[in-house]
CSV table of C-alpha atoms and ligand atoms in Angstrom, one decimal:
chain,number,residue,atom,x,y,z
A,4,UNK,CA,19.1,-4.3,7.1
A,5,UNK,CA,19.7,-4.8,2.9
A,6,UNK,CA,17.1,-2.3,0.6
A,7,UNK,CA,15.5,-4.8,-2.2
A,8,UNK,CA,14.7,-1.5,-4.7
A,9,UNK,CA,18.0,-2.0,-6.4
A,10,UNK,CA,17.4,-5.1,-7.7
A,11,UNK,CA,15.2,-7.7,-9.1
A,12,UNK,CA,13.1,-5.5,-12.2
A,13,UNK,CA,9.4,-7.1,-10.8
A,14,UNK,CA,9.1,-7.9,-15.0
A,15,UNK,CA,10.3,-10.8,-16.6
A,16,UNK,CA,9.2,-14.1,-16.0
A,17,UNK,CA,7.5,-14.4,-12.6
A,18,UNK,CA,4.2,-15.4,-11.5
A,19,UNK,CA,2.1,-12.4,-10.8
A,20,UNK,CA,0.3,-13.4,-7.8
A,21,UNK,CA,-2.3,-9.8,-8.4
A,22,UNK,CA,-3.4,-8.8,-11.9
A,23,UNK,CA,-5.9,-6.0,-12.1
A,24,UNK,CA,-6.5,-6.4,-16.1
A,25,UNK,CA,-8.0,-3.2,-17.8
A,26,UNK,CA,-10.5,-2.4,-14.2
A,27,UNK,CA,-13.2,0.3,-15.0
A,28,UNK,CA,-14.7,1.9,-11.9
A,29,UNK,CA,-17.6,3.9,-11.6
A,30,UNK,CA,-19.2,5.7,-8.7
A,31,UNK,CA,-22.6,7.0,-8.5
A,32,UNK,CA,-23.3,4.8,-12.1
A,33,UNK,CA,-21.8,8.4,-13.6
A,34,UNK,CA,-18.4,9.3,-12.4
A,35,UNK,CA,-15.4,7.3,-13.4
A,36,UNK,CA,-13.0,7.1,-11.6
A,37,UNK,CA,-10.2,4.1,-13.0
A,38,UNK,CA,-10.6,4.0,-16.5
A,39,UNK,CA,-8.7,1.2,-18.0
A,40,UNK,CA,-6.0,0.4,-15.2
A,41,UNK,CA,-3.9,-2.4,-15.7
A,42,UNK,CA,-1.5,-3.6,-12.4
A,43,UNK,CA,0.2,-6.7,-11.6
A,44,UNK,CA,2.2,-7.8,-8.6
A,45,UNK,CA,4.1,-10.7,-8.6
A,46,UNK,CA,4.5,-13.1,-6.5
A,47,UNK,CA,7.2,-12.3,-3.6
A,48,UNK,CA,7.7,-8.7,-4.6
A,49,UNK,CA,6.6,-4.7,-3.8
A,50,UNK,CA,4.9,-3.1,-6.1
A,51,UNK,CA,4.6,1.0,-5.2
A,52,UNK,CA,1.7,3.2,-6.7
A,53,UNK,CA,2.1,6.4,-6.6
A,54,UNK,CA,-0.4,9.9,-7.9
A,55,UNK,CA,-1.4,12.8,-7.1
A,56,UNK,CA,-5.0,13.3,-4.8
A,57,UNK,CA,-7.8,12.3,-6.6
A,58,UNK,CA,-6.0,10.0,-9.3
A,59,UNK,CA,-8.0,6.7,-7.9
A,60,UNK,CA,-5.0,5.5,-6.2
A,61,UNK,CA,-7.8,4.3,-3.0
A,62,UNK,CA,-10.2,3.6,-5.6
A,63,UNK,CA,-8.3,0.8,-6.7
A,64,UNK,CA,-7.2,-0.4,-3.3
A,65,UNK,CA,-11.6,-1.1,-3.0
A,66,UNK,CA,-12.0,-2.6,-6.6
A,67,UNK,CA,-9.8,-5.6,-5.4
A,68,UNK,CA,-10.4,-6.1,-1.7
A,69,UNK,CA,-14.2,-5.7,-2.5
A,70,UNK,CA,-15.0,-2.4,-0.6
A,71,UNK,CA,-16.3,-0.5,-3.2
A,72,UNK,CA,-20.3,-1.0,-3.2
A,73,UNK,CA,-20.3,0.3,0.6
A,74,UNK,CA,-19.1,3.6,-1.2
A,75,UNK,CA,-22.1,3.4,-4.5
A,76,UNK,CA,-19.0,2.4,-6.2
A,77,UNK,CA,-19.0,-0.6,-9.0
A,78,UNK,CA,-16.2,-2.4,-11.3
A,79,UNK,CA,-18.0,-1.8,-14.7
A,80,UNK,CA,-14.9,-3.3,-16.3
A,81,UNK,CA,-12.3,-5.4,-17.1
A,82,UNK,CA,-11.0,-8.5,-14.5
A,83,UNK,CA,-9.0,-9.1,-10.5
A,84,UNK,CA,-7.5,-12.4,-10.6
A,85,UNK,CA,-5.8,-13.7,-7.7
A,86,UNK,CA,-3.9,-16.5,-8.5
A,87,UNK,CA,-5.8,-16.3,-12.1
A,88,UNK,CA,-8.6,-17.2,-10.4
A,89,UNK,CA,-11.0,-13.5,-10.7
A,90,UNK,CA,-12.3,-12.5,-7.6
A,91,UNK,CA,-14.2,-9.4,-9.2
A,92,UNK,CA,-16.8,-8.5,-7.6
A,93,UNK,CA,-16.6,-11.1,-4.5
A,94,UNK,CA,-17.5,-9.4,-1.4
A,95,UNK,CA,-15.0,-8.1,1.8
A,96,UNK,CA,-14.4,-11.5,3.9
A,97,UNK,CA,-14.3,-13.3,0.9
A,98,UNK,CA,-11.4,-11.8,-0.5
A,99,UNK,CA,-10.5,-11.2,2.7
A,100,UNK,CA,-10.2,-15.4,3.4
A,101,UNK,CA,-8.4,-15.8,0.4
A,102,UNK,CA,-5.3,-14.0,2.0
A,103,UNK,CA,-5.6,-10.2,0.4
A,104,UNK,CA,-5.4,-7.6,3.2
A,105,UNK,CA,-6.0,-4.3,3.2
A,106,UNK,CA,-3.6,-2.6,6.6
A,107,UNK,CA,-6.4,-1.0,8.6
A,108,UNK,CA,-6.0,3.0,9.6
A,109,UNK,CA,-4.0,3.2,13.0
A,110,UNK,CA,-7.0,4.7,14.6
A,111,UNK,CA,-8.6,0.6,13.5
A,112,UNK,CA,-6.8,-0.2,17.2
A,113,UNK,CA,-8.7,-1.0,19.8
A,114,UNK,CA,-7.5,2.3,22.3
A,115,UNK,CA,-8.5,1.1,25.4
A,116,UNK,CA,-6.7,-2.3,25.4
A,117,UNK,CA,-2.7,-2.7,26.0
A,118,UNK,CA,-1.0,-3.8,23.2
A,119,UNK,CA,-0.4,-7.4,24.2
A,120,UNK,CA,-4.3,-8.0,23.4
A,121,UNK,CA,-4.6,-5.7,20.0
A,122,UNK,CA,-2.5,-8.7,19.0
A,123,UNK,CA,-4.0,-11.4,20.9
A,124,UNK,CA,-7.6,-10.6,19.8
A,125,UNK,CA,-6.4,-10.9,16.3
A,126,UNK,CA,-7.7,-14.4,14.5
A,127,UNK,CA,-4.3,-16.2,13.4
A,128,UNK,CA,-5.1,-18.7,10.6
A,129,UNK,CA,-2.1,-21.0,11.7
A,130,UNK,CA,-2.3,-21.9,14.5
A,131,UNK,CA,-1.4,-21.2,18.2
A,132,UNK,CA,2.3,-22.2,17.9
A,133,UNK,CA,2.9,-20.3,14.7
A,134,UNK,CA,1.0,-17.4,17.1
A,135,UNK,CA,3.1,-17.1,19.4
A,136,UNK,CA,6.1,-17.2,17.0
A,137,UNK,CA,4.8,-14.5,14.7
A,138,UNK,CA,4.1,-12.6,18.3
A,139,UNK,CA,8.4,-12.7,19.1
A,140,UNK,CA,9.2,-11.9,15.6
A,141,UNK,CA,6.2,-8.5,15.3
A,142,UNK,CA,8.7,-7.4,18.6
A,143,UNK,CA,11.2,-8.1,17.4
A,144,UNK,CA,10.3,-5.8,13.9
A,145,UNK,CA,9.4,-3.3,16.2
A,146,UNK,CA,11.0,-2.9,19.1
A,147,UNK,CA,9.2,0.0,20.2
A,148,UNK,CA,6.1,-2.0,20.7
A,149,UNK,CA,7.7,-5.1,22.8
A,150,UNK,CA,8.4,-2.2,25.3
A,151,UNK,CA,4.8,-0.8,25.5
A,152,UNK,CA,3.5,-4.2,25.5
A,153,UNK,CA,1.5,-3.8,28.6
A,154,UNK,CA,0.1,-0.4,27.2
A,155,UNK,CA,-2.6,0.6,26.5
A,156,UNK,CA,-2.8,1.3,23.1
A,157,UNK,CA,-4.9,4.6,23.0
A,158,UNK,CA,-2.2,6.7,25.0
A,159,UNK,CA,0.0,5.4,21.9
A,160,UNK,CA,1.3,7.9,19.0
A,161,UNK,CA,0.6,8.1,15.8
A,162,UNK,CA,3.6,6.2,14.2
A,163,UNK,CA,3.7,3.8,17.5
A,164,UNK,CA,-0.4,3.0,16.4
A,165,UNK,CA,0.9,2.8,12.9
A,166,UNK,CA,3.2,-0.1,14.2
A,167,UNK,CA,0.2,-1.9,15.7
A,168,UNK,CA,-2.0,-1.4,12.8
A,169,UNK,CA,0.6,-2.9,10.4
A,170,UNK,CA,1.2,-6.1,12.9
A,171,UNK,CA,-2.1,-7.0,13.0
A,172,UNK,CA,-2.4,-7.1,9.9
A,173,UNK,CA,1.0,-9.8,9.4
A,174,UNK,CA,-0.9,-11.2,12.2
A,175,UNK,CA,-3.4,-12.5,9.5
A,176,UNK,CA,-0.3,-13.6,7.5
A,177,UNK,CA,-1.6,-12.2,3.9
A,178,UNK,CA,-0.7,-13.1,1.0
A,179,UNK,CA,-1.1,-9.9,-0.5
A,180,UNK,CA,-0.5,-6.8,1.7
A,181,UNK,CA,-2.0,-3.4,0.2
A,182,UNK,CA,-1.8,-0.7,2.1
A,183,UNK,CA,-3.2,2.9,1.8
A,184,UNK,CA,-0.7,5.6,2.9
A,185,UNK,CA,1.5,4.2,5.1
A,186,UNK,CA,3.4,7.6,5.6
A,187,UNK,CA,0.3,9.4,5.6
A,188,UNK,CA,0.9,12.3,8.9
A,189,UNK,CA,3.8,10.7,10.5
A,190,UNK,CA,7.6,11.6,11.7
A,191,UNK,CA,10.5,11.4,8.4
A,192,UNK,CA,11.9,9.0,11.3
A,193,UNK,CA,9.0,6.6,11.9
A,194,UNK,CA,8.2,6.3,8.3
A,195,UNK,CA,11.5,5.4,7.6
A,196,UNK,CA,11.5,2.8,10.6
A,197,UNK,CA,8.1,1.7,9.0
A,198,UNK,CA,9.8,1.2,5.1
A,199,UNK,CA,12.3,-0.9,6.3
A,200,UNK,CA,10.1,-3.4,8.2
A,201,UNK,CA,8.4,-3.5,5.6
A,202,UNK,CA,11.1,-4.6,3.0
A,203,UNK,CA,11.8,-6.7,5.8
A,204,UNK,CA,9.2,-8.4,6.0
A,205,UNK,CA,8.9,-9.5,2.1
A,206,UNK,CA,12.4,-10.3,2.1
A,207,UNK,CA,12.2,-13.2,4.9
A,208,UNK,CA,8.4,-13.7,5.1
A,209,UNK,CA,7.8,-13.4,1.4
A,210,UNK,CA,4.6,-11.6,1.5
A,211,UNK,CA,3.5,-9.7,-1.0
A,212,UNK,CA,3.2,-5.8,-0.9
A,213,UNK,CA,1.0,-2.8,-3.4
A,214,UNK,CA,1.4,0.3,-1.1
A,215,UNK,CA,0.2,2.8,-2.3
A,216,UNK,CA,2.5,6.2,-1.2
A,217,UNK,CA,2.2,9.9,-1.6
A,218,UNK,CA,6.3,10.2,-0.4
A,219,UNK,CA,7.5,8.5,-3.7
A,220,UNK,CA,11.0,8.6,-2.2
A,221,UNK,CA,10.4,6.4,0.8
A,222,UNK,CA,8.5,3.7,-2.0
A,223,UNK,CA,11.1,3.7,-4.1
A,224,UNK,CA,12.8,3.2,-1.3
A,225,UNK,CA,11.8,-0.5,-1.5
A,226,UNK,CA,9.6,-1.2,-4.2
A,227,UNK,CA,10.7,-3.9,-7.0
A,228,UNK,CA,8.5,-2.2,-9.3
A,229,UNK,CA,6.2,0.9,-9.6
A,230,UNK,CA,2.9,2.8,-11.4
A,231,UNK,CA,2.3,6.6,-11.5
A,232,UNK,CA,-2.0,6.9,-11.8
A,233,UNK,CA,-3.1,10.2,-13.0
A,234,UNK,CA,-6.9,11.1,-13.6
A,235,UNK,CA,-7.6,7.2,-13.1
A,236,UNK,CA,-5.2,5.8,-16.2
A,237,UNK,CA,-1.8,4.5,-15.8
A,238,UNK,CA,0.1,7.4,-17.1
A,239,UNK,CA,4.3,5.6,-16.3
A,240,UNK,CA,5.2,2.2,-15.1
A,241,UNK,CA,8.8,1.1,-14.5
A,242,UNK,CA,11.3,-0.1,-12.2
A,243,UNK,CA,12.3,2.4,-9.0
A,244,UNK,CA,15.0,3.4,-11.5
A,245,UNK,CA,13.5,3.8,-14.8
A,246,UNK,CA,11.3,6.2,-12.3
A,247,UNK,CA,14.1,8.1,-10.8
A,248,UNK,CA,15.8,8.5,-14.3
A,249,UNK,CA,12.3,10.2,-15.4
A,250,UNK,CA,12.5,13.9,-15.6
A,251,UNK,CA,9.0,14.3,-15.2
A,252,UNK,CA,9.2,11.9,-11.8
A,253,UNK,CA,11.5,13.8,-10.7
A,254,UNK,CA,9.8,17.0,-11.1
A,255,UNK,CA,6.3,16.1,-10.1
A,256,UNK,CA,6.7,12.9,-7.3
A,257,UNK,CA,10.6,13.2,-5.8
A,258,UNK,CA,10.9,17.2,-5.8
A,259,UNK,CA,14.4,16.8,-7.7
A,260,UNK,CA,14.0,19.9,-10.6
A,261,UNK,CA,17.4,19.0,-12.4
A,262,UNK,CA,15.6,20.3,-15.7
A,263,UNK,CA,13.4,22.9,-15.7
A,264,UNK,CA,10.3,23.5,-18.2
A,265,UNK,CA,9.3,19.8,-18.6
A,266,UNK,CA,6.9,18.6,-19.4
A,267,UNK,CA,5.0,15.3,-18.4
A,268,UNK,CA,2.3,12.9,-19.9
A,269,UNK,CA,0.0,14.7,-18.3
A,270,UNK,CA,0.2,18.0,-17.8
A,271,UNK,CA,3.2,19.5,-15.3
A,272,UNK,CA,1.6,23.1,-15.2
A,273,UNK,CA,-2.0,21.7,-14.4
A,274,UNK,CA,-0.2,19.8,-11.4
A,275,UNK,CA,1.5,22.5,-10.4
A,276,UNK,CA,-1.1,24.7,-9.8
A,277,UNK,CA,-3.5,21.8,-8.8
A,278,UNK,CA,-1.0,21.2,-6.1
A,279,UNK,CA,-0.5,25.3,-5.1
A,280,UNK,CA,-4.6,25.2,-4.6
A,281,UNK,CA,-4.8,22.0,-2.9
A,282,UNK,CA,-7.0,21.3,-5.4
B,302,ADP,N1,-17.2,7.5,-2.4
B,302,ADP,C1,-17.5,8.4,-3.3
B,302,ADP,N2,-18.1,8.4,-4.4
B,302,ADP,C2,-18.3,9.1,-5.2
B,302,ADP,N3,-16.9,9.8,-5.9
B,302,ADP,C3,-15.7,9.3,-5.3
B,302,ADP,C4,-15.9,8.3,-3.9
B,302,ADP,N4,-14.4,7.9,-3.2
B,302,ADP,C5,-13.9,8.3,-4.3
B,302,ADP,N5,-14.3,8.9,-5.6
B,302,ADP,C6,-13.8,10.1,-6.1
B,302,ADP,O1,-13.2,8.9,-7.2
B,302,ADP,C7,-11.8,9.6,-7.7
B,302,ADP,C8,-10.6,9.0,-6.9
B,302,ADP,O2,-10.9,9.5,-5.6
B,302,ADP,P1,-9.6,8.1,-4.8
B,302,ADP,O3,-9.5,6.7,-5.2
B,302,ADP,O4,-10.4,8.4,-3.2
B,302,ADP,O5,-7.9,9.5,-5.2
B,302,ADP,P2,-6.6,8.9,-4.5
B,302,ADP,O6,-6.5,7.9,-3.4
B,302,ADP,O7,-5.6,8.3,-5.7
B,302,ADP,O8,-6.7,10.0,-3.7
B,302,ADP,C9,-11.7,11.3,-6.9
B,302,ADP,O9,-12.3,11.9,-8.5
B,302,ADP,C10,-13.0,10.6,-5.7
B,302,ADP,O10,-13.3,12.1,-5.8
B,303,MG,MG1,-6.4,7.8,-1.7
């Protein structure tokens, strides 16, 4: 399967399906989680968002999907455009119906239903014929799910449940699929499979993807463009190659320390300390 990360730079001349402009997000009226973040997803591309814990990545996905109010959060400035139209402040179900979906956590499947029934209960916008085709495609993409079609979903491994969660999102035929920490808690071999499938879906169906990921190497292997968010701001953006060539990114996000004493845009030392103490 061809990976698309090495070509197409996600810039020049494409139309942005999603365009986040200078958004500011505040929790509990005082706590600034995003301080003017701009980010764009070109139509049909995969955009990766990297950054340490607490940087504001999940907050950004919540702001786009309309999930913030339930967290006492508010978009206090900036604009969020889908196809050039504002979706800022819309209710979650309205944003979802416009085709912007967040892939649910692996736990958000029906544990007592079979794999097949977990897919069957999903609404599918394009009718029954198309549903059957999509389900067939899902089983081709995830042979493991095909093998376990009639098994109870709750007894499957974490990786298989994640595959099922992704499949359920695919039945909704999203235009923009947003994923928060795809690799979290999964074995590397499963992460590779999920990442490959995501690239394949993007390549064949053209689904645009906004992928928030701690596993920088995995995300960069399929992204067309990436953003690094630190402390509620965009610290760096570029193509995967540009990120891989950046000494600070190599050291902090890829664990490739080829130059001692690198100072990042943020504070490398502070990040190391945080990482060591899990802060
Ligand atoms: N519901 C909430 N209420 C108050 N503060 C929050 C809430 N959710 C997140 N935060 C704060 O906002 C900042 C960004 O968090 P988050 O978006 O979860 O970061 P990330 O996903 O990058 O780890 C952190 O300082 C976090 O403590
Ligand atoms: Mg998060």
